[in-house]
Coordinates of C-alpha atoms in Angstrom, one line a residue:
M29 CA 72.2 115.5 99.6
S30 CA 75.8 114.4 99.6
T31 CA 78.1 115.7 96.6
A32 CA 81.2 114.0 97.8
V33 CA 80.8 111.7 94.9
V34 CA 80.2 113.1 91.7
K35 CA 77.1 111.8 89.8
Q36 CA 77.8 110.1 86.5
E37 CA 76.6 112.8 84.3
L38 CA 74.4 112.1 81.4
A39 CA 76.6 112.1 78.2
V40 CA 76.6 112.3 74.7
A41 CA 78.5 109.6 72.7
S42 CA 80.2 109.7 69.5
F43 CA 81.9 106.5 67.9
S44 CA 85.8 106.6 67.5
K45 CA 88.1 104.2 65.7
V46 CA 90.8 103.1 67.7
Y47 CA 92.4 100.8 65.4
D48 CA 92.3 99.5 61.9
L49 CA 90.5 96.3 61.2
D50 CA 92.3 95.9 58.1
E51 CA 95.6 96.2 59.7
V52 CA 94.9 94.0 62.4
E53 CA 93.6 91.1 59.7
T54 CA 96.7 91.5 57.7
A55 CA 98.9 91.1 61.0
L56 CA 97.0 88.1 61.8
N57 CA 97.2 86.6 58.3
E58 CA 101.0 87.3 58.5
L59 CA 101.6 85.5 61.8
S60 CA 103.6 82.4 61.2
E61 CA 102.4 79.2 62.2
G62 CA 104.8 78.8 65.2
G63 CA 104.2 82.7 66.2
S64 CA 103.2 83.8 69.6
E65 CA 99.7 82.3 70.4
A66 CA 99.1 85.3 72.9
L67 CA 99.6 87.3 69.9
R68 CA 97.3 85.6 67.8
A69 CA 94.7 85.5 70.5
T70 CA 95.3 89.3 70.8
Y71 CA 94.7 89.7 67.1
E72 CA 91.6 87.4 67.1
K73 CA 90.0 89.3 70.3
M74 CA 90.5 92.9 68.3
L75 CA 88.7 91.4 65.3
K76 CA 85.8 90.1 67.2
A77 CA 85.5 93.0 69.6
G78 CA 85.4 95.5 66.6
N79 CA 87.5 98.9 66.3
L80 CA 84.6 101.3 67.4
R81 CA 84.8 102.8 70.9
F82 CA 82.5 105.4 72.7
C83 CA 83.9 108.9 72.6
V84 CA 81.7 110.7 75.3
K85 CA 81.2 114.0 76.6
P86 CA 78.8 115.7 79.0
N87 CA 75.6 117.2 77.2
R88 CA 75.4 119.9 79.4
M89 CA 77.6 121.9 81.8
P90 CA 78.2 119.3 84.7
S91 CA 78.0 119.8 88.4
I92 CA 81.6 121.3 88.5
D93 CA 80.5 123.6 91.4
D94 CA 79.8 120.8 93.5
L95 CA 82.9 119.2 92.6
V96 CA 84.9 122.6 93.6
A97 CA 82.8 122.6 96.9
D98 CA 84.0 119.0 97.8
L99 CA 87.7 119.5 96.5
P100 CA 88.1 123.3 97.1
N101 CA 91.9 123.4 96.5
F102 CA 91.4 122.1 92.9
Q103 CA 89.5 125.0 91.8
E104 CA 92.1 126.1 89.1
P105 CA 92.1 122.8 87.2
L106 CA 88.4 122.4 87.6
N107 CA 87.6 125.9 86.3
D108 CA 90.0 125.3 83.1
I109 CA 87.9 121.9 82.6
R110 CA 84.7 124.1 82.8
K111 CA 86.2 126.4 79.9
Q112 CA 86.9 123.5 77.6
I113 CA 83.6 121.8 78.3
A114 CA 81.9 125.1 77.5
L115 CA 83.3 125.3 74.2
C116 CA 82.3 121.9 72.8
L117 CA 78.6 121.9 74.3
E118 CA 76.1 121.8 71.8
T119 CA 78.4 121.2 69.0
E120 CA 79.7 118.0 67.2
D121 CA 83.2 118.6 68.6
R122 CA 84.8 116.5 71.0
L123 CA 86.1 117.6 74.2
E124 CA 89.9 118.3 74.3
L125 CA 91.6 118.4 77.5
M126 CA 95.2 119.0 77.7
P127 CA 97.3 116.7 79.8
M128 CA 97.4 117.9 83.5
L129 CA 99.9 117.5 86.0
L130 CA 98.9 117.9 89.8
L131 CA 101.7 119.2 92.1
G132 CA 101.4 118.6 96.0
D133 CA 101.6 116.9 99.2
P134 CA 100.8 113.1 99.4
G135 CA 97.2 112.6 100.4
I136 CA 95.7 115.9 99.6
G137 CA 93.1 114.4 97.3
K138 CA 95.1 114.3 93.6
T139 CA 94.1 110.6 92.7
H140 CA 90.7 111.2 94.3
F141 CA 90.3 114.3 91.8
A142 CA 91.1 111.9 88.7
K143 CA 88.6 109.3 89.7
Q144 CA 85.9 112.1 90.1
L145 CA 86.8 113.8 86.7
A146 CA 86.2 110.5 85.1
R147 CA 82.8 110.3 86.6
L148 CA 82.1 114.1 85.8
L149 CA 82.8 113.5 82.1
G150 CA 81.0 110.1 81.8
T151 CA 83.9 107.9 80.9
S152 CA 86.2 105.1 82.5
S153 CA 89.1 105.6 84.9
H154 CA 92.3 103.8 84.7
Y155 CA 95.2 104.0 87.3
L156 CA 99.0 103.5 86.9
A157 CA 101.3 103.7 89.7
M158 CA 104.6 104.9 88.5
S159 CA 106.6 104.3 91.8
S160 CA 106.1 100.6 91.2
L161 CA 107.2 100.5 87.7
T162 CA 110.9 99.7 86.6
A163 CA 110.0 99.1 82.9
G164 CA 108.5 101.3 80.0
W165 CA 106.5 98.2 78.8
I166 CA 103.8 98.6 81.4
L167 CA 102.7 101.6 79.3
S168 CA 103.5 100.5 76.0
G169 CA 103.7 96.8 76.2
A170 CA 106.6 94.5 75.5
S171 CA 107.6 92.4 72.4
S172 CA 105.8 89.5 71.7
Q173 CA 109.2 87.8 71.2
W174 CA 109.5 87.9 75.1
R175 CA 108.5 85.1 77.5
N176 CA 105.0 86.1 79.1
A177 CA 105.0 89.3 77.1
K178 CA 101.6 91.2 76.9
P179 CA 100.2 94.5 75.6
G180 CA 100.5 97.6 77.8
K181 CA 97.8 99.6 80.1
V182 CA 97.1 101.9 77.3
F183 CA 96.5 99.2 74.6
D184 CA 94.5 97.4 77.4
A185 CA 92.3 100.3 78.2
L186 CA 91.1 101.2 74.7
V187 CA 90.9 97.6 73.3
N188 CA 89.7 95.8 76.1
G189 CA 87.4 98.9 77.3
S190 CA 84.5 100.8 76.1
Y191 CA 85.8 104.4 75.8
A192 CA 88.0 105.9 73.2
N193 CA 88.5 108.6 75.9
P194 CA 89.2 107.1 79.4
V195 CA 91.0 109.3 82.1
M196 CA 94.5 107.7 82.6
T197 CA 95.8 108.7 86.1
V198 CA 99.7 108.4 86.1
D199 CA 100.5 108.6 90.0
E200 CA 103.7 109.4 91.2
I201 CA 105.4 110.2 87.9
D202 CA 108.1 111.7 89.9
K203 CA 109.0 108.6 91.3
A204 CA 109.2 106.6 88.1
T205 CA 112.4 104.4 88.1
G206 CA 114.2 102.5 85.5
D207 CA 117.3 102.7 83.4
A208 CA 117.9 104.0 79.7
Q209 CA 116.7 100.9 78.0
Y210 CA 113.7 100.5 79.7
D211 CA 112.6 104.1 80.7
P212 CA 109.0 104.0 82.4
L213 CA 108.3 107.4 81.2
G214 CA 109.6 106.9 77.6
A215 CA 106.0 106.0 75.9
L216 CA 104.6 109.3 77.4
Y217 CA 106.7 111.5 75.2
A218 CA 104.5 109.9 72.4
L219 CA 101.4 109.8 74.1
L220 CA 101.1 113.1 75.7
E221 CA 101.2 114.6 72.0
H222 CA 98.0 114.5 70.4
D223 CA 99.4 114.1 66.8
T224 CA 101.7 111.3 67.8
A225 CA 99.4 109.8 70.2
Q226 CA 96.8 109.1 67.1
S227 CA 99.1 106.4 65.9
F228 CA 100.6 105.1 69.0
I229 CA 102.0 101.6 68.5
D230 CA 102.1 99.0 71.3
E231 CA 105.0 97.1 71.2
F232 CA 103.4 93.8 71.7
A233 CA 100.6 94.4 69.1
E234 CA 102.5 96.3 66.8
I235 CA 99.4 97.9 65.5
P236 CA 98.8 101.5 65.7
I237 CA 96.2 102.5 68.1
N238 CA 94.5 106.1 68.3
A239 CA 95.2 107.3 71.9
G240 CA 94.7 110.9 71.0
N241 CA 91.5 111.1 73.1
V242 CA 92.7 109.9 76.2
V243 CA 92.5 112.1 79.3
W244 CA 95.9 112.4 81.0
V245 CA 96.2 113.1 84.6
A246 CA 99.7 113.1 86.1
T247 CA 100.4 113.5 90.0
A248 CA 103.8 114.2 91.5
N249 CA 104.8 115.6 94.9
Q250 CA 107.6 117.8 93.1
A251 CA 108.4 118.7 89.5
N252 CA 112.3 119.0 89.7
T253 CA 112.9 115.3 88.9
I254 CA 110.4 115.1 86.0
P255 CA 112.1 115.8 82.6
E256 CA 111.3 119.2 81.3
P257 CA 110.1 118.0 77.8
L258 CA 107.3 116.0 79.8
L259 CA 106.6 119.3 81.9
N260 CA 106.1 121.1 78.7
R261 CA 103.3 118.6 77.4
M262 CA 101.0 119.1 80.4
N263 CA 99.3 121.9 82.1
V264 CA 101.1 122.2 85.5
Y265 CA 98.9 122.9 88.7
E266 CA 100.3 123.4 92.2
I267 CA 97.5 122.1 94.7
A268 CA 98.0 123.6 97.7
P269 CA 96.7 121.8 101.2
P270 CA 92.9 123.1 101.9
D271 CA 92.3 125.9 104.5
R272 CA 90.6 125.4 107.5
D273 CA 87.2 126.0 106.0
G274 CA 88.1 123.8 103.0
A275 CA 89.1 121.0 105.1
R276 CA 86.1 121.2 106.9
R277 CA 84.0 120.9 103.6
I278 CA 86.1 118.1 102.6
A279 CA 85.6 116.2 106.1
Q280 CA 81.9 116.5 105.7
S281 CA 81.9 115.3 102.1
I282 CA 84.0 112.3 103.1
Y283 CA 81.2 111.7 106.1
D284 CA 78.7 112.1 103.6
E285 CA 80.3 109.5 101.1
I286 CA 81.0 106.9 103.8
R287 CA 77.6 107.5 105.4
S288 CA 75.4 107.1 102.0
A289 CA 77.6 104.1 100.9
H290 CA 76.2 101.9 103.5
A291 CA 73.0 100.6 105.0
W292 CA 74.1 101.3 108.4
G293 CA 74.8 105.1 107.4
A294 CA 71.0 105.8 107.6
R295 CA 71.1 105.8 111.3
F296 CA 73.5 108.8 111.5
P297 CA 72.5 112.2 111.1
E298 CA 73.3 114.0 107.6
T299 CA 75.7 116.4 109.2
L300 CA 78.7 116.0 111.3
G301 CA 79.0 118.0 114.3
D302 CA 81.5 120.9 114.8
A303 CA 83.8 119.4 117.1
P304 CA 84.7 116.2 115.0
L305 CA 84.9 118.3 111.9
D306 CA 87.3 120.2 113.6
A307 CA 89.4 117.4 114.7
L308 CA 89.5 116.1 111.3
T309 CA 90.9 119.0 110.0
K310 CA 94.2 118.3 111.6
A311 CA 94.9 115.7 108.9
S312 CA 95.0 115.3 105.2
P313 CA 92.0 113.9 103.1
R314 CA 93.5 110.5 103.0
A315 CA 93.9 110.2 106.4
M316 CA 90.5 111.6 107.0
R317 CA 88.9 109.0 105.2
R318 CA 90.4 106.2 107.5
A319 CA 89.6 108.2 110.3
M320 CA 86.2 108.7 109.5
L321 CA 85.4 105.1 108.8
N322 CA 87.0 104.1 112.2
A323 CA 85.0 106.7 114.0
F324 CA 81.9 105.3 112.8
G325 CA 83.0 101.9 114.5
N326 CA 84.0 103.8 117.5
A327 CA 80.5 105.2 118.1
R328 CA 78.8 102.2 117.6
I329 CA 80.7 100.4 119.9
D330 CA 79.9 103.1 122.3
N331 CA 76.3 102.3 121.4
R332 CA 75.8 105.8 119.8
H333 CA 74.6 106.8 116.3
E334 CA 76.4 109.9 116.2
V335 CA 80.2 110.5 115.7
Q336 CA 81.7 112.8 118.2
A337 CA 85.4 114.3 118.6
R338 CA 86.6 111.6 120.8
D339 CA 85.7 108.9 118.0
I340 CA 88.5 110.7 115.6
E341 CA 91.7 108.8 115.9
F342 CA 94.6 108.9 113.8
G343 CA 97.7 106.9 113.1
S344 CA 101.0 107.5 114.2
D345 CA 101.8 109.0 110.5
S346 CA 98.8 111.5 110.6
R347 CA 100.3 113.0 113.8
K348 CA 103.7 113.4 112.6
K349 CA 102.6 114.9 109.6
P350 CA 99.4 117.0 110.0
I351 CA 98.6 119.7 107.4
G352 CA 98.4 123.0 108.9
F353 CA 96.2 126.1 108.1

């Protein structure tokens, strides 16, 4: 049975207040007649939706060993997550995970890890690509006085989502760009500190939001461009490329995942052969996925229901930058 995609775990949920309804109502009543219609609509939506969101945690120790098998180079952060889950099982305590920074080469599975963590915890997943952000308001919102202003990603996840403790992935945090006035990382100084995150103010809504339960996962290729105060707010893990055996397990998991996601996958055997597995170990997990999907198609074009080594093809980038073992 495939373990490539972690099953959504059965979770126990308490409710958490993510904002104060009285404060929203007061802000709505104080909004001038000519005030922002977008802001008025936001306040009305907040009142209609209510302020309670699920704060979930697994009700038993989840299948972390399965995820370690699929992502063998992520054993260190997964072991730390296991410890924190163990502490709060069978109690009313909420799961507390310190923000984590995953350092490593492109394509080795850092973003995939964050998605699987959300499934492991039974919560939602949100993604921010910092390399494409040029202003801090993407995270913290822009003033309603600005044209086309809107709330930031954190506000959106908590107010418009169902969970008080979603997994927020801040991808390529080392590539964030901006100027002193609009620092894309500026909001993170408050959001990564539990105490200040509990009363985080989005610049659009100007209503304190409890973001203290958000699970933060940042990824980067290197740490030398990340401000030291941010590094001090996170557990930093250096994720090495998988060794040969680990790469084979990852390749088999990717094969399982693609095979089980499609009706045509039932025609293919459950296990990928040694020769195609060895061929896939030449690439990063990201390149493996692309090559594996194409390999299924190559096999069918050749009127086969079995992937062979000759079906594994990589683009020019994969040939230029193989991950060695």
